[in-house]
Short mmCIF file of C-alpha atoms and ligand atoms in Angstrom, two decimals:
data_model
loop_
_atom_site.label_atom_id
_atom_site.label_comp_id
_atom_site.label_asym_id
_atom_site.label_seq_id
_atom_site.Cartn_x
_atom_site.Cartn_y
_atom_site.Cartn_z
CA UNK A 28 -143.22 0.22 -179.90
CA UNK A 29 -139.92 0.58 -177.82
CA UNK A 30 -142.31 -0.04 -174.73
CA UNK A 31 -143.72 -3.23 -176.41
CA UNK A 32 -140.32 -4.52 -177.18
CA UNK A 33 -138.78 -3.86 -173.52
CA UNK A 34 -142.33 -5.61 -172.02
CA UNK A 35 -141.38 -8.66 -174.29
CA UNK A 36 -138.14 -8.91 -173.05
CA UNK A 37 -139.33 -8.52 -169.60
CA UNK A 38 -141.64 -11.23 -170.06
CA UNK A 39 -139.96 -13.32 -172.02
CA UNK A 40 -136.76 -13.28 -169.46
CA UNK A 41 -138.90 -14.72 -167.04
CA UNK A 42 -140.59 -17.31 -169.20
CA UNK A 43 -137.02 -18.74 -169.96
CA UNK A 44 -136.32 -18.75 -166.52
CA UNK A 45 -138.88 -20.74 -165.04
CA UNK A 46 -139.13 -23.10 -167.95
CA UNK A 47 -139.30 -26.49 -166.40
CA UNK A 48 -137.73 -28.87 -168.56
CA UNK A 49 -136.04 -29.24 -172.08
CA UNK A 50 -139.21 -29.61 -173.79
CA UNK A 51 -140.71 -26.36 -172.08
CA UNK A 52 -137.85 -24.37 -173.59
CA UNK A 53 -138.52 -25.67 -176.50
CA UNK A 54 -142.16 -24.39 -176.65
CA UNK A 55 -140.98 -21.01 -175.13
CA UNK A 56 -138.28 -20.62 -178.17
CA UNK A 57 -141.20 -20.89 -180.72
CA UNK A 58 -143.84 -19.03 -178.94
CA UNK A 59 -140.51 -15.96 -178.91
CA UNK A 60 -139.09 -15.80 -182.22
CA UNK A 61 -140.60 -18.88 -184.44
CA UNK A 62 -142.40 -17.20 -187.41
CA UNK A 63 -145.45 -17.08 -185.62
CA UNK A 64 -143.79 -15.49 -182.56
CA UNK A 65 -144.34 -12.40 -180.27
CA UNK A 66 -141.30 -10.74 -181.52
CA UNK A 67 -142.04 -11.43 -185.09
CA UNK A 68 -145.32 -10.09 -185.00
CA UNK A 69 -144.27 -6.92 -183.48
CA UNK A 70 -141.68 -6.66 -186.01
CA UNK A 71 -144.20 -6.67 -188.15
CA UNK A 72 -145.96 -3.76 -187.26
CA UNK A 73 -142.61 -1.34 -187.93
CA UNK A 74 -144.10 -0.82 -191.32
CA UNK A 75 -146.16 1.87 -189.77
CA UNK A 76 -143.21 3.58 -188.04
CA UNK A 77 -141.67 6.67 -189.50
CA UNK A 78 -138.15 6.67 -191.78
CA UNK A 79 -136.28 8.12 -188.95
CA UNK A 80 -137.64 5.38 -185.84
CA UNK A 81 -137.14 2.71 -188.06
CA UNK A 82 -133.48 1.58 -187.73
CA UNK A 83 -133.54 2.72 -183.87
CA UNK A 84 -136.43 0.01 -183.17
CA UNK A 85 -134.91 -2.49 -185.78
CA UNK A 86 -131.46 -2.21 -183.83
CA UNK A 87 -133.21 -2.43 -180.49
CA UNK A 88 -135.19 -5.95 -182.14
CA UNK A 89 -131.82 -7.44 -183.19
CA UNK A 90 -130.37 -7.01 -179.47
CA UNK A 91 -133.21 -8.29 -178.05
CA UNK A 92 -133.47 -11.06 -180.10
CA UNK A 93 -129.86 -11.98 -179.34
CA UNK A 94 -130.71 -11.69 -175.79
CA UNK A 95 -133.47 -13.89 -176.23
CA UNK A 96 -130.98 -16.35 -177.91
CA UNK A 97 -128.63 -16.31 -175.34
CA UNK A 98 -130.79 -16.62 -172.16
CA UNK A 99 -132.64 -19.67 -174.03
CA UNK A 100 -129.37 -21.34 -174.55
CA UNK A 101 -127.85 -20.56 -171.19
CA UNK A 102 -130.84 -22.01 -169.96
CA UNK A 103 -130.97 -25.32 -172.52
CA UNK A 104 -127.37 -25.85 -170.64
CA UNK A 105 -128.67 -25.68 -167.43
CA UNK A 106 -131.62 -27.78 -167.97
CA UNK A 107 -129.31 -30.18 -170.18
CA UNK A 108 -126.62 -30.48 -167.22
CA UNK A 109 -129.86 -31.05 -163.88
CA UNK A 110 -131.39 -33.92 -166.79
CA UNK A 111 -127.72 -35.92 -166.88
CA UNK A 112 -127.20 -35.15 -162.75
CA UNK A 113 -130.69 -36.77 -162.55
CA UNK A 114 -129.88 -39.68 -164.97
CA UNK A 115 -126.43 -40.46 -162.61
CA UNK A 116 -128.50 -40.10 -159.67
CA UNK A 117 -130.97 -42.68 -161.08
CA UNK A 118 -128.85 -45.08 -163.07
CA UNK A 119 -126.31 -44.97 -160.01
CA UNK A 120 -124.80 -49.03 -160.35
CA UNK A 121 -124.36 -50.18 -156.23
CA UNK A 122 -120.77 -52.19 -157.37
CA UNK A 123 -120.79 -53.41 -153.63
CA UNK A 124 -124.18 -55.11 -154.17
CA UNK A 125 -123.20 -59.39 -154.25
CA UNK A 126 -122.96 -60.37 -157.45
CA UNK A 127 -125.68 -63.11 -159.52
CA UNK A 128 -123.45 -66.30 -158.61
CA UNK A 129 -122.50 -68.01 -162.54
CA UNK A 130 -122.68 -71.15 -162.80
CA UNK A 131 -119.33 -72.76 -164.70
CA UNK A 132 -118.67 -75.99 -165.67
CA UNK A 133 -115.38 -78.04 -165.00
CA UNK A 134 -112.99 -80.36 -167.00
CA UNK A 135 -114.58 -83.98 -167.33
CA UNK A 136 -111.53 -86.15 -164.43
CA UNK A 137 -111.26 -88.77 -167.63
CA UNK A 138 -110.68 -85.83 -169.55
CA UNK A 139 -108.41 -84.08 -167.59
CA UNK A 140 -106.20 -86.94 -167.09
CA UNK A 141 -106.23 -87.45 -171.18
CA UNK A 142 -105.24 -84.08 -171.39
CA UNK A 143 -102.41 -84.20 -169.22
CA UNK A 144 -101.08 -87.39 -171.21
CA UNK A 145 -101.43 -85.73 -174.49
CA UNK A 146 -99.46 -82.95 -173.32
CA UNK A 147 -96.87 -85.42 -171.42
CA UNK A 148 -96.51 -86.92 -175.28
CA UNK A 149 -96.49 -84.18 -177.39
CA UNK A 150 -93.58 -83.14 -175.01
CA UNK A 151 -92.07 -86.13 -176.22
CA UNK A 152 -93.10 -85.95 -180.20
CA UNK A 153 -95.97 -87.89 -180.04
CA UNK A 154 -98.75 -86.60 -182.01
CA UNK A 155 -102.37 -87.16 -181.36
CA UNK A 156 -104.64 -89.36 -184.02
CA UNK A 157 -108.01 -90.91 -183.41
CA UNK A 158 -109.68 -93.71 -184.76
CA UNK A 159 -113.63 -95.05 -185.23
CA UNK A 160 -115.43 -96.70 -182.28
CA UNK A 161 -117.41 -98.74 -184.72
CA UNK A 162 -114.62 -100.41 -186.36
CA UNK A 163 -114.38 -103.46 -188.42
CA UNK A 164 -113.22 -107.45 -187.74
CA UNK A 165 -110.24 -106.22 -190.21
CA UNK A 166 -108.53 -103.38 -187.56
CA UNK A 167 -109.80 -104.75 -184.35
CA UNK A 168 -108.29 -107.91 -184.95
CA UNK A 169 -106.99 -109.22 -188.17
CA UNK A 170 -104.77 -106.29 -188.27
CA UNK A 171 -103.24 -106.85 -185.10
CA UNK A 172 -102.30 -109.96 -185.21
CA UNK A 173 -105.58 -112.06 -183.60
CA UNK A 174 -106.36 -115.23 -184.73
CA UNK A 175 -109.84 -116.46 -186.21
CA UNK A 176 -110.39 -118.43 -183.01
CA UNK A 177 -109.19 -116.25 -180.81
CA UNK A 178 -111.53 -115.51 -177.27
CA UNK A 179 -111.78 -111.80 -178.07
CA UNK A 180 -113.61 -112.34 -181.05
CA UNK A 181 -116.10 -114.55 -179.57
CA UNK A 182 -119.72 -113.30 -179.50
CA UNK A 183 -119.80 -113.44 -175.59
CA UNK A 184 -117.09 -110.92 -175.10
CA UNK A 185 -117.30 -108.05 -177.88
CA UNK A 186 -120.40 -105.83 -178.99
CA UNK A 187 -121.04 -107.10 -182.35
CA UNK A 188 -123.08 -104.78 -184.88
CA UNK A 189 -122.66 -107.40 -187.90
CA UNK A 190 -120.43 -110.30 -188.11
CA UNK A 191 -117.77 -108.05 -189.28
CA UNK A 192 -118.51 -104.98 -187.11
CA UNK A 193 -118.54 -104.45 -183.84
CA UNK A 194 -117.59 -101.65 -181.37
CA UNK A 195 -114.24 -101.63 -181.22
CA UNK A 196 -112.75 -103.21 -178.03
CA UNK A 197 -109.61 -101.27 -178.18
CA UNK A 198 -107.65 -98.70 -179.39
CA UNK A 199 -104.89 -100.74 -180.75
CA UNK A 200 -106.58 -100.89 -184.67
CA UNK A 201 -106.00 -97.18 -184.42
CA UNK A 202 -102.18 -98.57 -184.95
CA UNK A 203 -103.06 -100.28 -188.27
CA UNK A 204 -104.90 -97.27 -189.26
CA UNK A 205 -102.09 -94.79 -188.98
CA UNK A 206 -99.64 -97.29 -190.59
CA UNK A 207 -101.52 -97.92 -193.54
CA UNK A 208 -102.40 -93.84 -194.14
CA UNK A 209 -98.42 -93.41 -193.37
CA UNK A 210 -97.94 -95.46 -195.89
CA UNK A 211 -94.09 -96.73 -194.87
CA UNK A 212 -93.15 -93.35 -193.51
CA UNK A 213 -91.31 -93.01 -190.94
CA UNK A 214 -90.79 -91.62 -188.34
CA UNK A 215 -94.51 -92.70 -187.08
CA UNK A 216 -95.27 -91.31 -183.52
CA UNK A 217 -98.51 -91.44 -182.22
CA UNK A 218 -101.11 -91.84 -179.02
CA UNK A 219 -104.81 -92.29 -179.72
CA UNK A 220 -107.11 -92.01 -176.70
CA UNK A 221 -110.80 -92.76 -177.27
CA UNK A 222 -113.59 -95.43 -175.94
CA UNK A 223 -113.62 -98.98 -176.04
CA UNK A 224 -116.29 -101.82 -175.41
CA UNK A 225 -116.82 -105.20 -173.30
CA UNK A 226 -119.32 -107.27 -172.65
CA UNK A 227 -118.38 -106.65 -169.19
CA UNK A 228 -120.83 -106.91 -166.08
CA UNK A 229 -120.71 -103.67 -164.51
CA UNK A 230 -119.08 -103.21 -160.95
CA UNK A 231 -116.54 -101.47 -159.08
CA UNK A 232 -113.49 -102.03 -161.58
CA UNK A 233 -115.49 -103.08 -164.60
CA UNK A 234 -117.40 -100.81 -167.32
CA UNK A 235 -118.91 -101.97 -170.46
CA UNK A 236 -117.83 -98.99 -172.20
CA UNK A 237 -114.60 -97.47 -170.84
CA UNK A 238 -111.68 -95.39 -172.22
CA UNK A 239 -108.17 -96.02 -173.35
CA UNK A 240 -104.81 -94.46 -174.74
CA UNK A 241 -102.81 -96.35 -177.33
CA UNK A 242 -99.26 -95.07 -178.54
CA UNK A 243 -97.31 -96.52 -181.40
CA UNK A 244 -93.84 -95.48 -182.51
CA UNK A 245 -92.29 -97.17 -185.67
CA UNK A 246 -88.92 -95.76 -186.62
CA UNK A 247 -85.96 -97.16 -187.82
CA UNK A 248 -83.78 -98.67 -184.79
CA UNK A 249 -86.92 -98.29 -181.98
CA UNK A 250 -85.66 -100.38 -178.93
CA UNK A 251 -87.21 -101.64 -175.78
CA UNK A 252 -85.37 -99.43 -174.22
CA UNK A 253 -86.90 -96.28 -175.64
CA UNK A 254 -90.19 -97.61 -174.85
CA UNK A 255 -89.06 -98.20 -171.34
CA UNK A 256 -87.72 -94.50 -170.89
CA UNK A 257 -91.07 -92.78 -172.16
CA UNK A 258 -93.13 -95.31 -170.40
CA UNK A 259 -91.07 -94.28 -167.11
CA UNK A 260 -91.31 -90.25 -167.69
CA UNK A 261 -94.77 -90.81 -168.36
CA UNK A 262 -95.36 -92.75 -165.16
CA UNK A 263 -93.25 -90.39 -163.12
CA UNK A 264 -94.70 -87.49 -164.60
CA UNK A 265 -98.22 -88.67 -163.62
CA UNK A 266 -97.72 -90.31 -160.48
CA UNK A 267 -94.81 -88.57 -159.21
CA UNK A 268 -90.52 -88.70 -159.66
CA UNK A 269 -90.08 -91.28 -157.10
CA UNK A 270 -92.98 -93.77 -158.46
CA UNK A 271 -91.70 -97.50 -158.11
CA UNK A 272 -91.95 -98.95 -161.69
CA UNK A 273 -91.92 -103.27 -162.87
CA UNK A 274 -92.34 -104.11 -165.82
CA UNK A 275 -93.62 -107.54 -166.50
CA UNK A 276 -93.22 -109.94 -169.35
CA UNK A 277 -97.05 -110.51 -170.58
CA UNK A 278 -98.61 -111.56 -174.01
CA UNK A 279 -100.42 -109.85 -176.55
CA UNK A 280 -100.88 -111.02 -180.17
CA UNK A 281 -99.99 -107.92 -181.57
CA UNK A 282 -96.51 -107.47 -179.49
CA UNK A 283 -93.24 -109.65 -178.81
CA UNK A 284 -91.82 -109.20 -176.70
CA UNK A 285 -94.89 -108.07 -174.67
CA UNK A 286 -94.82 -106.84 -171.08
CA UNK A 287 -97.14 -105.54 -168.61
CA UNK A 288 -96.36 -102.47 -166.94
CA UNK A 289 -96.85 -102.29 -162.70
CA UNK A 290 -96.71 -99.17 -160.31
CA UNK A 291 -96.07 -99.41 -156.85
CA UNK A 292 -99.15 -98.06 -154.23
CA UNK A 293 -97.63 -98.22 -150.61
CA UNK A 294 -101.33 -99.12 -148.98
CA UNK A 295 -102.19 -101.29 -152.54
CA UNK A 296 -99.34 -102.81 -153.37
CA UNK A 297 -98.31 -103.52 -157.22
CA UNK A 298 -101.22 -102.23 -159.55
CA UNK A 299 -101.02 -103.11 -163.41
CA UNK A 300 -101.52 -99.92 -165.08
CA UNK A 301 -100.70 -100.38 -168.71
CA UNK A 302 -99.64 -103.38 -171.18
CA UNK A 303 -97.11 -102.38 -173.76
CA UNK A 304 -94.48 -104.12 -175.96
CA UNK A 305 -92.44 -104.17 -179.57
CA UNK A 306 -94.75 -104.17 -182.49
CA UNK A 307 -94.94 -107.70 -183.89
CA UNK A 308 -93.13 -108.50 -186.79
CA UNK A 309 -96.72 -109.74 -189.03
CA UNK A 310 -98.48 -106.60 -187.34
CA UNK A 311 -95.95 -104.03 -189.15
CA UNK A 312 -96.12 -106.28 -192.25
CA UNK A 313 -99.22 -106.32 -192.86
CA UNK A 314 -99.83 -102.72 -192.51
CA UNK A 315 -96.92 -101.99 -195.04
CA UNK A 316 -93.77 -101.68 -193.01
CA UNK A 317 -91.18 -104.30 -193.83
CA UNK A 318 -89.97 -105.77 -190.59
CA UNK A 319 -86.10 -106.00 -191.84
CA UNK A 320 -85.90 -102.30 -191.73
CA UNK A 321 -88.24 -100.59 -188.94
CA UNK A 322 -89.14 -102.04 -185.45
CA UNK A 323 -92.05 -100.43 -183.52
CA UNK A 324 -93.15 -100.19 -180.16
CA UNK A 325 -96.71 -99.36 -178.76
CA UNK A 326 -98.57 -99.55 -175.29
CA UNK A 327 -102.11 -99.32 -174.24
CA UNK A 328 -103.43 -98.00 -170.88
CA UNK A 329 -106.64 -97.71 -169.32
CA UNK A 330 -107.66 -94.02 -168.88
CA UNK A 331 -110.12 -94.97 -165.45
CA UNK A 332 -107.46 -96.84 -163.89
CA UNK A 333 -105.29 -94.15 -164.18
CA UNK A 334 -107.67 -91.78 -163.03
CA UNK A 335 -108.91 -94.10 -160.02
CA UNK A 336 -105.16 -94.46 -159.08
CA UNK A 337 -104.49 -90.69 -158.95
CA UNK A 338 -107.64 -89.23 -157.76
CA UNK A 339 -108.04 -92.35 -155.31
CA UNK A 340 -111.71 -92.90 -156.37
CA UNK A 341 -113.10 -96.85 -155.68
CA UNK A 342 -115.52 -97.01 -158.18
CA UNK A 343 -115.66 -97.21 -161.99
CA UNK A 344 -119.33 -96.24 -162.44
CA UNK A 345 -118.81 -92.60 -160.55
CA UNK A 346 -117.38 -91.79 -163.87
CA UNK A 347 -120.36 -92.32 -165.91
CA UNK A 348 -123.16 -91.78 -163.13
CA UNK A 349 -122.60 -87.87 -163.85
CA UNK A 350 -123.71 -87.33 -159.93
CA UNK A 351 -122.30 -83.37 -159.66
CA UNK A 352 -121.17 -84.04 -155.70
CA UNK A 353 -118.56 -86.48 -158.03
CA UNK A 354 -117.82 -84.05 -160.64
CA UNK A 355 -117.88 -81.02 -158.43
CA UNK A 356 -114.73 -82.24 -156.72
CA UNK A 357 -112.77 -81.53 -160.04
CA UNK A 358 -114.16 -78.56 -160.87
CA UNK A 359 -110.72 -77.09 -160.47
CA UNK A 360 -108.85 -80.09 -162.36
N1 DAH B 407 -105.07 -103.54 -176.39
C1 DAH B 407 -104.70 -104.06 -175.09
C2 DAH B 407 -105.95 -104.23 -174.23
O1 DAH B 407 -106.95 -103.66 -174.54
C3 DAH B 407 -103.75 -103.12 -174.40
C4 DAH B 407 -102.40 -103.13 -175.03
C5 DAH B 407 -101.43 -104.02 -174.62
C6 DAH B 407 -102.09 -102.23 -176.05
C7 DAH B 407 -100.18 -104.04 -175.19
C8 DAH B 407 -100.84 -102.23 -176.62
C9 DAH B 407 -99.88 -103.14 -176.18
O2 DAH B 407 -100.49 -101.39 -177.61
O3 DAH B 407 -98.65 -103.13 -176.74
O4 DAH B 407 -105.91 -104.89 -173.25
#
């Protein structure tokens, strides 16, 4: 029996040591000491042994099973460390392979150049509002100040949607809006940007659906003069400190005094960028602010021409024609 037992080790030590792979070991392990196992079943046959061989072979089992146990785990190491040495080899990332190029998207040049007079306002307490681009006869122009006859409101020049809705062709009802939800609070600072419509023929300068940016303050004691000094830091902060500024007395219904607002281009000459002016007495009235106490100021400025002026781009329609050798240019905007 002690002969048996020391041939199974034998054997078995060299089983464990060629086993190939996890899974081999694994089959080894039961074929040695599962239930059904070579050491079990000649375990099994000490019942025959005398009283006195009895513990000697049992003691000699026990050692060789723990032998068997520890060359089987040894080995599950072994086999466990050449599998993960294998994975590293074959999962192995090349991190000086060229990467899959992504493809990103940049800022919109209209909306980069909203952006950058949002922030210019905030900076100066303005806060953003926006209004509806279908808008009603009421805000686009009996609000601020039009008359029933006046051009604007004829058929040929505004998108109408019913005879009292159109598309809005401004931003300035956005001022009646915010005065009426305001409801005679003050202070009232605000700059809307959004799109507009005109029955415009396209070309170079002209878009039948364009952008704008309209500001209204309404405080008590707003001067011209306040207007003037954010108009300037907002021009100089755009175009530059040493930007030449005029401004221009100009009429608007809903303003008086109103002014048009020029910047100097060395090459151009004096470019209109922006009307602007004091809120009109019957605009503020009729939008709940009584006229004796608060005085308002607002200004309206084309986001394109703005954008033309400081990107130096020619044409109106490269904005909307969405051609990416145009938009690519401000991918970094
Ligand atoms: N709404 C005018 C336009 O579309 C622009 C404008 C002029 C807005 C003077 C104003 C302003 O707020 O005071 O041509």
């Amino acid at each position: 029996m002690q002969k048996k037992l020391m041939e199974l080790k034998n054997l078995a030590e060299k089983k464990i040591q060629t086993a190939k792979d996890l899974q081999a070991l694994k089959e080894i392990r039961v074929a040695l000491l599962g239930k059904k196992g070579e050491l079990t079943s000649v375990l099994r046959g000490m019942g025959k042994l005398s009283p006195k061989e009895r513990p000697q072979i049992g003691a000699l089992a026990n050692k060789i099973r723990s032998q068997l146990e520890a060359w089987i785990e040894a080995k599950r190491e072994e086999l466990e460390e050449a599998k993960f040495v294998q994975q590293l080899a074959t999962e192995k990332i090349d991190v000086t392979l060229p990467g899959a190029p992504i493809t990103v998207g940049g800022v919109h040049p209209l909306q980069a150049v909203i952006e950058e007079v949002e922030d210019i306002f905030i900076g100066m307490g303005f806060e953003v509002a926006e209004g509806p681009e279908v808008e009603t006869d009421k805000f686009n122009f009996e609000m601020m100040n039009f008359l029933k006859d006046h051009p604007a409101r004829d058929m040929q020049d505004s998108f109408y949607i019913t005879p009292e809705i159109l598309l809005r062709t401004h931003t300035s009802g956005v001022q009646a809006r915010e005065m009426l939800a305001k409801q005679g609070e003050v202070p009232l600072r605000i700059i809307c940007p959004g799109k507009v419509y005109r029955r415009d023929q396209d070309d170079m300068t002209h878009s039948h659906q364009f952008m704008q940016i309209e500001g209204l303050a309404v405080d008590h004691n707003v001067t011209m003069s306040e207007l003037k000094g954010v108009l300037l830091t907002f021009i100089h902060k755009v175009f530059g400190e040493e930007t030449e500024v005029r401004l221009r007395p100009s009429f608007f219904p809903f303003v008086e005094p109103g002014m048009e607002v020029d910047i100097y281009d060395p090459q151009k000459g004096w470019l209109e960028i922006l009307g602007a002016g004091m809120v009109h007495p019957r605009v503020l009235e009729k939008a709940g602010y009584n006229p004796e106490r608060y005085t308002g100021f607002a200004f309206g400025l084309g986001v394109e021409r703005i954008a033309m002026l400081k990107y130096g781009i020619d044409d109106i329609r490269h904005f909307y024609n969405n051609d990416l050798r145009f938009l690519r240019q401000f991918q970094s905007v």
